[in-house]
mmCIF file of C-alpha atoms in Angstrom:
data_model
loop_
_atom_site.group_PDB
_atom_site.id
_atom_site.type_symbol
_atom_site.label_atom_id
_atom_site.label_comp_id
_atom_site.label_asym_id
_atom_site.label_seq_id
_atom_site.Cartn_x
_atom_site.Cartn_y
_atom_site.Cartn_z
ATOM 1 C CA UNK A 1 -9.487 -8.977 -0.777
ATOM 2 C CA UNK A 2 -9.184 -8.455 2.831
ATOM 3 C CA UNK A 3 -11.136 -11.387 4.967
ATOM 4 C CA UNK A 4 -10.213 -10.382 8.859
ATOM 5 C CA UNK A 5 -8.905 -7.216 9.623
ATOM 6 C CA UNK A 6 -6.706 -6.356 12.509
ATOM 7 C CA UNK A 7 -9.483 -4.235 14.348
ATOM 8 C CA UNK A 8 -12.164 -7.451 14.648
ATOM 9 C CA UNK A 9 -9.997 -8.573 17.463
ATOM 10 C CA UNK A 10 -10.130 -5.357 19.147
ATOM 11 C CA UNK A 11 -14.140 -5.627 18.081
ATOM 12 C CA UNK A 12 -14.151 -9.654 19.510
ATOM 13 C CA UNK A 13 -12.646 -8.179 23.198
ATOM 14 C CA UNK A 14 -15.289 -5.303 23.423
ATOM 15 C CA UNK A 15 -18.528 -7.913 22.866
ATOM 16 C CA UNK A 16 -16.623 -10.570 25.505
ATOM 17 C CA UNK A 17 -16.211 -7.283 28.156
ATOM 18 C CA UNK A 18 -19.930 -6.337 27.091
ATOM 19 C CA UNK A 19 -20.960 -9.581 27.488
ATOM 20 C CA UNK A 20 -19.527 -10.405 30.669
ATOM 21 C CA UNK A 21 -21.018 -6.300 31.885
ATOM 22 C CA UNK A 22 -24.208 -7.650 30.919
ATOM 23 C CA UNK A 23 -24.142 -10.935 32.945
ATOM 24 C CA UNK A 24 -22.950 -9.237 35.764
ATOM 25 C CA UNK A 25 -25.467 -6.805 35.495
ATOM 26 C CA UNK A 26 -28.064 -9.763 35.221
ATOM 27 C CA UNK A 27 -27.052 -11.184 37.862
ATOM 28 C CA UNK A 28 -27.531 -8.221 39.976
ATOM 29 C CA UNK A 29 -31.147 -7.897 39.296
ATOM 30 C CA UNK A 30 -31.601 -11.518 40.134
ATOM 31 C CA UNK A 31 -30.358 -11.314 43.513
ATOM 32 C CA UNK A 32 -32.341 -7.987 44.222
ATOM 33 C CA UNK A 33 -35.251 -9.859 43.049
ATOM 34 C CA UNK A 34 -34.641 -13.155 45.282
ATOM 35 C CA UNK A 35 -33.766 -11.148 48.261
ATOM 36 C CA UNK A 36 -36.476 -8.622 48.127
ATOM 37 C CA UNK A 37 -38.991 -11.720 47.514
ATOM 38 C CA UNK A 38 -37.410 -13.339 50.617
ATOM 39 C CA UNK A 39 -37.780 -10.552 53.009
ATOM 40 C CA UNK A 40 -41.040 -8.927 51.603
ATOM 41 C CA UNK A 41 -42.337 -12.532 51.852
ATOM 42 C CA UNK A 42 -45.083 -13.104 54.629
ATOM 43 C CA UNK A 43 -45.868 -16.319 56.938
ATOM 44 C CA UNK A 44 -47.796 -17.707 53.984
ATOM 45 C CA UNK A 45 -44.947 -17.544 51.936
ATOM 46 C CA UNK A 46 -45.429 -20.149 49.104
ATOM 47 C CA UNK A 47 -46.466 -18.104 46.179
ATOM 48 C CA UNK A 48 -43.478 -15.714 46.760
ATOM 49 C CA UNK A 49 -41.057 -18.991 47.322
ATOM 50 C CA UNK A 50 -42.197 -20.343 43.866
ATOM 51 C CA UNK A 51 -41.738 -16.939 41.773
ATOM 52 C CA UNK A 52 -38.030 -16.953 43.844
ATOM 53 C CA UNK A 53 -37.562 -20.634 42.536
ATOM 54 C CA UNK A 54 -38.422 -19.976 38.978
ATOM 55 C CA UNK A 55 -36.360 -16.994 38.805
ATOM 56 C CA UNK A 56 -33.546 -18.633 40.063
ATOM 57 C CA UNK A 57 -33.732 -21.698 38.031
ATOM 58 C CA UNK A 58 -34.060 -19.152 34.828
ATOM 59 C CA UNK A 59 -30.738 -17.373 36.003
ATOM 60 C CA UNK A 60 -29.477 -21.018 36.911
ATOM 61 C CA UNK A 61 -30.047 -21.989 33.404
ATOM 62 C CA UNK A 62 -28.525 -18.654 31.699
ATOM 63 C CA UNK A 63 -25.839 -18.889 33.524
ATOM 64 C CA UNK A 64 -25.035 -22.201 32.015
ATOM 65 C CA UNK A 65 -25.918 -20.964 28.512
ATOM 66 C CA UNK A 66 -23.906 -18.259 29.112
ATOM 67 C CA UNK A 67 -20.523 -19.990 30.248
ATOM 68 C CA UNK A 68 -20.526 -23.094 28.183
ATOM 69 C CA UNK A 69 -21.899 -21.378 24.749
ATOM 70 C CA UNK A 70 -22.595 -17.236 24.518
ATOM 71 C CA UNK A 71 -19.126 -16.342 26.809
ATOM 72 C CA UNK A 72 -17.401 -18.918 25.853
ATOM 73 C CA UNK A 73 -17.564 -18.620 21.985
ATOM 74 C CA UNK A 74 -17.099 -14.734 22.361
ATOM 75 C CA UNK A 75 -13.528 -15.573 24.272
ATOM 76 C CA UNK A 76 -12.683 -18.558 21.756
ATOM 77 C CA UNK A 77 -13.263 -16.287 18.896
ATOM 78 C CA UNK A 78 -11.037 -13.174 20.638
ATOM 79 C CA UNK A 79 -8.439 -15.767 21.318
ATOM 80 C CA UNK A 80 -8.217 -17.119 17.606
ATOM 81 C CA UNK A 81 -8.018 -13.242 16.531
ATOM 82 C CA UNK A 82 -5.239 -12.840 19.244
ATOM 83 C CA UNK A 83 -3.660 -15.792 17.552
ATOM 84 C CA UNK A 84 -4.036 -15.121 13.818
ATOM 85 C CA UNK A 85 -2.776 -11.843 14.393
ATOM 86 C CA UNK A 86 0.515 -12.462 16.815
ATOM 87 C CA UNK A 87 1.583 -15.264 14.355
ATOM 88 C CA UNK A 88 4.227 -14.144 11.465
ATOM 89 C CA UNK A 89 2.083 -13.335 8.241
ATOM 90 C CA UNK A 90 3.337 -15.905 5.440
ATOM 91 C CA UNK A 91 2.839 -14.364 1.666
ATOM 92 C CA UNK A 92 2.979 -16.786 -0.517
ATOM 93 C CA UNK A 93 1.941 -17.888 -4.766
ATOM 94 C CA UNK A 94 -0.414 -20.193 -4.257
ATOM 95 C CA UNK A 95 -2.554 -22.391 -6.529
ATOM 96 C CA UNK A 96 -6.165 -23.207 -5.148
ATOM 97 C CA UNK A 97 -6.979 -26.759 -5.393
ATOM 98 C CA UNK A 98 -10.171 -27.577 -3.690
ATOM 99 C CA UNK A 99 -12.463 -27.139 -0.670
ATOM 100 C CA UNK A 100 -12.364 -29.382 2.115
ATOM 101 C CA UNK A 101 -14.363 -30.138 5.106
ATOM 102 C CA UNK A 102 -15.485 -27.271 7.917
ATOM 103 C CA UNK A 103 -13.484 -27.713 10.959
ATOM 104 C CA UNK A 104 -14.573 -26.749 14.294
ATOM 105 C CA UNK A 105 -11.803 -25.521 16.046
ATOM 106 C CA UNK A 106 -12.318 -24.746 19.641
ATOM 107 C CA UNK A 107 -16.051 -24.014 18.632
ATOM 108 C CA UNK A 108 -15.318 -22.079 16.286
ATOM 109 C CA UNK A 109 -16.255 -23.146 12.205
ATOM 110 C CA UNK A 110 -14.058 -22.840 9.608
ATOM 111 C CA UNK A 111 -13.930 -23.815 6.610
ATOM 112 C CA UNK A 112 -10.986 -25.660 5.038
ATOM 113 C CA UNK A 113 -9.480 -24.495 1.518
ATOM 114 C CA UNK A 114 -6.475 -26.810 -0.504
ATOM 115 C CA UNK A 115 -3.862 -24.828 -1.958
ATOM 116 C CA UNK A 116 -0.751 -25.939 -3.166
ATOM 117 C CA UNK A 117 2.471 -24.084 -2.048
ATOM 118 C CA UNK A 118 5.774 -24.317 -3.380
ATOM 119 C CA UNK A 119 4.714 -27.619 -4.696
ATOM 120 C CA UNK A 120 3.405 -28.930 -1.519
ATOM 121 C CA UNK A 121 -0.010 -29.413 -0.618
ATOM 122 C CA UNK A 122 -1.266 -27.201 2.523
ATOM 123 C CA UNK A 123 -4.616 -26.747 4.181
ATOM 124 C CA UNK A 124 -5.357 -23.422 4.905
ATOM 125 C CA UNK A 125 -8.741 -22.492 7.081
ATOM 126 C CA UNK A 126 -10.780 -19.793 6.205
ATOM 127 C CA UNK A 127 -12.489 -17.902 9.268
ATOM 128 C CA UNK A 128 -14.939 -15.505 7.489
ATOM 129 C CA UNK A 129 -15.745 -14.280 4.404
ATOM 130 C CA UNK A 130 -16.357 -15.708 1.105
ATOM 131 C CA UNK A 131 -13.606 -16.454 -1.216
ATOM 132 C CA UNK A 132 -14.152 -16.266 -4.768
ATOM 133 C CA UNK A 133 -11.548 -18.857 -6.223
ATOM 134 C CA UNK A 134 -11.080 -20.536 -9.060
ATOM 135 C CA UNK A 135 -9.680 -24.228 -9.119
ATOM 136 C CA UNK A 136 -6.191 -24.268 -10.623
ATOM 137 C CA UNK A 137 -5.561 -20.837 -10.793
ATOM 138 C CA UNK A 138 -2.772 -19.308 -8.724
ATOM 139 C CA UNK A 139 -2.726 -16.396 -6.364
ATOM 140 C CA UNK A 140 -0.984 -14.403 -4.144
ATOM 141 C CA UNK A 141 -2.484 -14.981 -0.126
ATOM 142 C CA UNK A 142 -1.560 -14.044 3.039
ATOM 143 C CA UNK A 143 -1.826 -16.655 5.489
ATOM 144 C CA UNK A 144 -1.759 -16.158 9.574
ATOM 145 C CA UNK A 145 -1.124 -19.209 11.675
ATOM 146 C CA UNK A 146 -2.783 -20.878 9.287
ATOM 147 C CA UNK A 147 -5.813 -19.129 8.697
ATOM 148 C CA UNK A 148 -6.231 -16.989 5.671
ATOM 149 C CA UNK A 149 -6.016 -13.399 5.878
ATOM 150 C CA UNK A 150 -6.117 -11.876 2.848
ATOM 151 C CA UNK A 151 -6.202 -12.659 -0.805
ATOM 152 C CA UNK A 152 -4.357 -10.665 -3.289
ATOM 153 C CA UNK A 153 -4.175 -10.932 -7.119
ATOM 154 C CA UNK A 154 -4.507 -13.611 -9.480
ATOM 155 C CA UNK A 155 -2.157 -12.846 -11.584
ATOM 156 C CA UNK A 156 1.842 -13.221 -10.501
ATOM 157 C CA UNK A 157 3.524 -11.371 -12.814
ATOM 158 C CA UNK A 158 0.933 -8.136 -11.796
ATOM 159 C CA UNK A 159 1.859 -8.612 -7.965
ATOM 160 C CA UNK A 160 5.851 -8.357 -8.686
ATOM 161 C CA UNK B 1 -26.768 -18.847 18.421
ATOM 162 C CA UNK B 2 -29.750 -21.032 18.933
ATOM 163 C CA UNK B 3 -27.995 -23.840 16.670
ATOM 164 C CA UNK B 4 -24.906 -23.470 18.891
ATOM 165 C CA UNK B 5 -27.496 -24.080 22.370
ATOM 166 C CA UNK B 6 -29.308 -26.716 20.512
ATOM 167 C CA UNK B 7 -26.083 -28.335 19.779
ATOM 168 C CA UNK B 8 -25.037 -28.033 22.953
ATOM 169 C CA UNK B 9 -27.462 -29.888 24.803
ATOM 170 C CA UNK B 10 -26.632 -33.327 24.057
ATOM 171 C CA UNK B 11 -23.742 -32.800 26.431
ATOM 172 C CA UNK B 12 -24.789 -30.017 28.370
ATOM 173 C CA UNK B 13 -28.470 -31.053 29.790
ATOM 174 C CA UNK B 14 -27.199 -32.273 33.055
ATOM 175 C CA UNK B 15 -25.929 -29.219 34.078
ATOM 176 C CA UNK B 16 -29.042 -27.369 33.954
ATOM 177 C CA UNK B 17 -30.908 -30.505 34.988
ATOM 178 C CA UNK B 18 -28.504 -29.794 38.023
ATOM 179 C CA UNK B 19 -29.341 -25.845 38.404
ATOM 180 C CA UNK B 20 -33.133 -26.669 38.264
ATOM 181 C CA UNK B 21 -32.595 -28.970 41.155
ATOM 182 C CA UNK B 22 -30.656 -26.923 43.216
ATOM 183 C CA UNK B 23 -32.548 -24.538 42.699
ATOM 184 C CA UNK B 24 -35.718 -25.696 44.233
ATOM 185 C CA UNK B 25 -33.927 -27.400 47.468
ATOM 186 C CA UNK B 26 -31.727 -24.022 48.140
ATOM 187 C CA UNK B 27 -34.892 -21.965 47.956
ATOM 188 C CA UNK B 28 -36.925 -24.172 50.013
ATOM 189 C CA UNK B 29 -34.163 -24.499 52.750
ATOM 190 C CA UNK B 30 -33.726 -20.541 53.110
ATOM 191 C CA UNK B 31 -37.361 -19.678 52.621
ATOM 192 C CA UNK B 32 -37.934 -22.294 55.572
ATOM 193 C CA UNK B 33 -34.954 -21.011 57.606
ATOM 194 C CA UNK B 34 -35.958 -17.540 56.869
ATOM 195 C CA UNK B 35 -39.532 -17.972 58.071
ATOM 196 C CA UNK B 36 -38.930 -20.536 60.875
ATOM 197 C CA UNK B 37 -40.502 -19.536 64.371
ATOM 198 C CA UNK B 38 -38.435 -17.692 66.829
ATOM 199 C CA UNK B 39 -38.539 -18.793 70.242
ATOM 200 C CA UNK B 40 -40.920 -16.125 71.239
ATOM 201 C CA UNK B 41 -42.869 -17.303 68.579
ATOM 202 C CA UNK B 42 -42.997 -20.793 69.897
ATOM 203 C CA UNK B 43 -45.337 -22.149 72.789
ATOM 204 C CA UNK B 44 -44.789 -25.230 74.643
ATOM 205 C CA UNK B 45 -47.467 -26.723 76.743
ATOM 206 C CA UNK B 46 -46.585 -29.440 79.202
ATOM 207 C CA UNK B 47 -49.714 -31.307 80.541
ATOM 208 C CA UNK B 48 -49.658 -34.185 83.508
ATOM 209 C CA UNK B 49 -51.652 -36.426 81.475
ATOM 210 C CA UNK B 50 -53.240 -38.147 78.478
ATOM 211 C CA UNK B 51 -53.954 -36.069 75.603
ATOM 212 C CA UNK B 52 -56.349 -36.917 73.591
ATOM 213 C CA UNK B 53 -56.225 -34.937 70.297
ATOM 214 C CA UNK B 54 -53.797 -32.826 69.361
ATOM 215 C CA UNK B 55 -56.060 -30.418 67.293
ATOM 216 C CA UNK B 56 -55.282 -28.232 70.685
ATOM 217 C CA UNK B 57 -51.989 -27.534 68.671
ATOM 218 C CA UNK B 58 -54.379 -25.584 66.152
ATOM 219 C CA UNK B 59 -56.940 -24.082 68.652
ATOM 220 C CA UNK B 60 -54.629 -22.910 70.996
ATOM 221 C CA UNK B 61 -52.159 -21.120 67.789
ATOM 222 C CA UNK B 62 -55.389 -19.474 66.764
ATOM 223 C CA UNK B 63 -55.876 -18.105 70.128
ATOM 224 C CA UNK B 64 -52.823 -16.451 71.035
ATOM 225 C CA UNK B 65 -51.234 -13.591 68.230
ATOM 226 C CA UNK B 66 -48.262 -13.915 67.183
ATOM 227 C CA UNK B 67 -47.523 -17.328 67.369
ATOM 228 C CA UNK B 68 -46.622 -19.360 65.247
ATOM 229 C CA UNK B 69 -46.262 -22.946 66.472
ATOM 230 C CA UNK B 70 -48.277 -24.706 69.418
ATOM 231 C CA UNK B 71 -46.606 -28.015 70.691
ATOM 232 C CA UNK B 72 -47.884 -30.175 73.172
ATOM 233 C CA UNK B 73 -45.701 -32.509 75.312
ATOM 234 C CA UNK B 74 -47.391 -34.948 78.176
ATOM 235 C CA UNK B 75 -46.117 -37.196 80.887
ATOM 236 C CA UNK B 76 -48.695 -39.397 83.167
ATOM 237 C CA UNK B 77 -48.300 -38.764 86.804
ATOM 238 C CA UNK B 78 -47.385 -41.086 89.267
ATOM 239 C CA UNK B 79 -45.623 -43.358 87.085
ATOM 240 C CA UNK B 80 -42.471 -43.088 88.955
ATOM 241 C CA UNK B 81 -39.335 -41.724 87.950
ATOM 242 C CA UNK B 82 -40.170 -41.232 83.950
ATOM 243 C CA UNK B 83 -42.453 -38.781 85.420
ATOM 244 C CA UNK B 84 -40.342 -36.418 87.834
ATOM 245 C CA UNK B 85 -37.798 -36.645 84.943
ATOM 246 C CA UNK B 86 -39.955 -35.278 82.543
ATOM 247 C CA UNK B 87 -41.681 -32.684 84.631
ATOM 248 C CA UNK B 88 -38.002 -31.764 85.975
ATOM 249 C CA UNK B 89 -36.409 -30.995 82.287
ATOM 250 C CA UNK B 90 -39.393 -30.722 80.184
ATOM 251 C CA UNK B 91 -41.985 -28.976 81.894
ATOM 252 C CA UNK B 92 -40.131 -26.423 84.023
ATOM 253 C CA UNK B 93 -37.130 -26.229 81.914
ATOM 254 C CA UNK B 94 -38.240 -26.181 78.142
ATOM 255 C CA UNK B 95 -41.931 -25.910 78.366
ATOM 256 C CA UNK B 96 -44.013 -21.684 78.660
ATOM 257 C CA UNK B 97 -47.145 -23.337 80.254
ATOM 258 C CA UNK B 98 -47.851 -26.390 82.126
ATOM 259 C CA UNK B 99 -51.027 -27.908 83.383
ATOM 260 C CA UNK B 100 -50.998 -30.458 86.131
ATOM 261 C CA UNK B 101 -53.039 -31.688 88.878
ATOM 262 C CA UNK B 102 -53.413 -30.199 92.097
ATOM 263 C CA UNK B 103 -51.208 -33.346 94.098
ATOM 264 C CA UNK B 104 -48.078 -32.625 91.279
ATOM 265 C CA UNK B 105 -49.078 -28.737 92.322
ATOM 266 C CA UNK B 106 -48.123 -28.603 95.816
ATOM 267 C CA UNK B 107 -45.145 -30.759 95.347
ATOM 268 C CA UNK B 108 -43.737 -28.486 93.089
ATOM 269 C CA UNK B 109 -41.345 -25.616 94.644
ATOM 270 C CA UNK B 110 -43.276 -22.936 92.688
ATOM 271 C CA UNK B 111 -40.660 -20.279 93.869
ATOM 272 C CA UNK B 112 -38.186 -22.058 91.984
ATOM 273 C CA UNK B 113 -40.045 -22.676 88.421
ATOM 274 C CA UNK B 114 -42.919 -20.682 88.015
ATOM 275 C CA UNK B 115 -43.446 -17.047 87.232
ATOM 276 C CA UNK B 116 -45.702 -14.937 89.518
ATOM 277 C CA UNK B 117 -49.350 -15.144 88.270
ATOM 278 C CA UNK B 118 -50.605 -11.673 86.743
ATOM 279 C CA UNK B 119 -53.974 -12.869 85.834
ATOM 280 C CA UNK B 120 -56.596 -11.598 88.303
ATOM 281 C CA UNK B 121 -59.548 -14.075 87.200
ATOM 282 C CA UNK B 122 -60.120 -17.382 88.052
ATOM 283 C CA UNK B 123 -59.592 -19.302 91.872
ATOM 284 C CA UNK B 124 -55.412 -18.677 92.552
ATOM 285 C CA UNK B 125 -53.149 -21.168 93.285
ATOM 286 C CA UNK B 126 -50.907 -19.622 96.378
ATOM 287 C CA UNK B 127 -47.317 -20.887 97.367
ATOM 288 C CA UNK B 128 -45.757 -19.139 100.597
ATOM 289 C CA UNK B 129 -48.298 -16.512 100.452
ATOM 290 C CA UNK B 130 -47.495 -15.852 96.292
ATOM 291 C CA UNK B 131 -49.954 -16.224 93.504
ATOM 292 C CA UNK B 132 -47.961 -19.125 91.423
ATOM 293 C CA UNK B 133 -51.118 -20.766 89.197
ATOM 294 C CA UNK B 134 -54.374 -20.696 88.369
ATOM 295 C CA UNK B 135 -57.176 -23.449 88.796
ATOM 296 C CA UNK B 136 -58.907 -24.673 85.677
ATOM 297 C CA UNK B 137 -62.677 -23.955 86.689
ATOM 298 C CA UNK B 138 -64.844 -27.392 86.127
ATOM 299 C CA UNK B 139 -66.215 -25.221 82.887
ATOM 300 C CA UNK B 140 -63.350 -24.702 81.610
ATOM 301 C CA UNK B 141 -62.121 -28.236 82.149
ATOM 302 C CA UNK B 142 -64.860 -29.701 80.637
ATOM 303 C CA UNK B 143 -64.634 -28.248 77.345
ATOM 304 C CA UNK B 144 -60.354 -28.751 77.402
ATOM 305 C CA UNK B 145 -61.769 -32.449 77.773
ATOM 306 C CA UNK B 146 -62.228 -32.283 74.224
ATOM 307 C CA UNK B 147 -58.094 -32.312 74.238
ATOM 308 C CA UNK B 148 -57.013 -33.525 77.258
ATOM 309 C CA UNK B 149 -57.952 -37.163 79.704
ATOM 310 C CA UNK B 150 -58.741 -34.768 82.887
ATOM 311 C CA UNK B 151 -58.743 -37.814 85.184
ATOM 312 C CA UNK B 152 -58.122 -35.173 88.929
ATOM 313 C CA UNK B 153 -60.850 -32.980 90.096
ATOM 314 C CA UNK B 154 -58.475 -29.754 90.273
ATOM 315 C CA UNK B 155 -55.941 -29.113 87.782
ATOM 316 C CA UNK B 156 -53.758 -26.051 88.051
ATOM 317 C CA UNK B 157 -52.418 -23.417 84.880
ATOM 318 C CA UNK B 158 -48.758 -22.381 85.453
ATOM 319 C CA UNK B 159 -46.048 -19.802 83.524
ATOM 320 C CA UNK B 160 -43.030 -21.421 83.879
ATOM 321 C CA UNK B 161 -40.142 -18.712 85.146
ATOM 322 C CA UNK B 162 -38.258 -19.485 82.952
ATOM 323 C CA UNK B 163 -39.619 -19.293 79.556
ATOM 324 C CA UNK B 164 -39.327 -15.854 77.625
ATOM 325 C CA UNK B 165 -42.629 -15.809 77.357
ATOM 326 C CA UNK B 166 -43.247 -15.448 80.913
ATOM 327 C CA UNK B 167 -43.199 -11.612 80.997
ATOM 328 C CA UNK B 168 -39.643 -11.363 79.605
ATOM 329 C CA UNK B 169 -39.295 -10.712 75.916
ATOM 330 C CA UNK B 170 -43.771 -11.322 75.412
ATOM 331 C CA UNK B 171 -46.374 -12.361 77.790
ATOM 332 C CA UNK B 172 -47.913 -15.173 75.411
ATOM 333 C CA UNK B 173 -47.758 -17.919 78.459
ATOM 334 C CA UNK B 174 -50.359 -15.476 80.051
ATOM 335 C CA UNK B 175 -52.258 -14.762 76.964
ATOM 336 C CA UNK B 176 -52.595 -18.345 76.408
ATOM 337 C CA UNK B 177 -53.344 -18.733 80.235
ATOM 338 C CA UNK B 178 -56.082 -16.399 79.430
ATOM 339 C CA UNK B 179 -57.449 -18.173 76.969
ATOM 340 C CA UNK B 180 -56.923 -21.773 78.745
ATOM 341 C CA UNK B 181 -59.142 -20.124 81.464
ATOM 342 C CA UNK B 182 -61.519 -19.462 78.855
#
């Protein structure tokens, strides 16, 4: 069972250029609006001063939505792909013992599965996806810096 | 999405607390710079004298188009050298129209700081054989008394040369002449 493919990165880096196109294109419109209220505006030029001021602080306050949660959690998650999928792939038997605690790691939630490898115990974090183990029973999995790709069969003696 | 704003509040509230703020000043500041009067949209009336309400501000923006701000400055004659140093730089440097009494009048080199009067009505104040000013008729004076301590039987109404409202960008020291004439 596949849990992140290869092409979700390339998917992660077209929303975070889309994104970014969009707040651009946002922020265009804002400006036209502001300036064309400013120099449209006559001598009594309250009413079109208060329409400029809420408009601004409503782009003011996207902005900061948009840089400290929407863009920045689109970029986090394109850099963890980048990661997972530059790191060496480990293959391994392993034997699933538990689930921890979900992580946040660089705003991004994972959650944490307990395996035990080569007769150590190892955290492994699981991005996506919902894995289907059972406790104590051994499979084959295919970890990328430490995040868990892909998880083959149960049974060892099918996989060799 | 709306759990991941939500969440970030608690840490993030002072910067739009921030935006909101600036905001509002930044908008207010250009709006006002934007909109503030232009110096032909600006009239400055120097009066030898006591004013006595400054509602003339008001009255005399109403009465001229165009303009945007009125301002009133005063200095009481004969009080020595506060006087001809407020008359010198104020009224026939900075101010467009300045009313004084006859006496300050012919002391004045009108050659030097007024402009040439173009208004035809009215009794003319002459300098040298020119038409510098124009006499406030007793009329006229009486209901300006309403504004102004008119404590000299003749007063006199001059455009100061130098002003750009004297004929050269508008004519709005004449317009409000006009209307001073009444």
């Amino acid at each position: 069972m596949i849990l992140i493919r290869e092409e979700e990165r390339d998917i992660a880096e077209r929303k975070k250029k889309k994104l970014f196109a969009l707040y651009v294109a946002i922020a265009c419109v804002f400006v036209a609006a502001a300036l064309l209220l400013l120099f449209l505006s006559p001598d009594g030029y309250k009413p079109y001063m208060a329409v400029t001021i809420v408009l601004s602080a409503a782009f003011g306050c996207y902005s900061v939505f948009f840089f400290s949660v929407q863009y920045d959690l689109a970029v986090k998650r394109y850099r963890l792909l980048e990661k997972v999928f530059s790191a060496l792939p480990e293959r391994e038997f392993a034997v699933f013992l538990s689930e921890g605690e979900t992580i946040t790691y660089e705003g991004i939630e994972m959650r944490t599965l307990l395996f035990e490898i080569g007769g150590t115990e190892r955290e492994v974090h699981l991005l996506q996806g919902v894995a289907d183990l059972t406790v104590g029973n051994k499979y084959l999995i295919e970890i990328h810096a430490g995040v868990l790709v892909e998880i083959g069969d149960e049974n060892e003696e099918k996989v060799f | 999405m709306k759990k991941k704003f939500f969440d970030s509040l608690p840490s993030d509230w002072v910067k739009y607390v921030v935006v909101i703020l600036l905001s509002i000043g930044l908008w207010i500041w250009i709006f006002g710079l934007y909109h503030a009067p232009k110096e032909s949209e600006k009239l400055e009336v120097f009066f030898a004298g006591v004013v006595k309400d400054y509602a003339f501000e008001d009255a005399a923006k109403g009465a001229v188009d165009g303009v945007k701000t009125v301002s009133v400055s005063s200095a009481y004659p004969w009080t020595g050298n506060s006087f001809d140093q407020k008359y010198s730089f104020v009224a026939l440097t900075a101010s467009d129209v300045v009313i004084v009494p006859e006496e300050v009048a012919t002391q004045t080199e009108c050659k030097r700081a007024f402009a040439e009067m173009t208004i035809d009505t009215g009794k003319p104040f002459e300098q040298e054989g020119v038409k510098y000013g124009v006499y406030l008729s007793a009329e006229r004076k009486e209901e300006l008394s309403a504004y102004f301590e008119f404590e000299y039987e003749e007063y006199v109404v001059f455009a100061v040369a130098s002003s750009i409202n004297s004929g050269q960008a508008t004519n709005r020291s004449f317009e409000l002449i006009e209307w001073l004439l009444g």
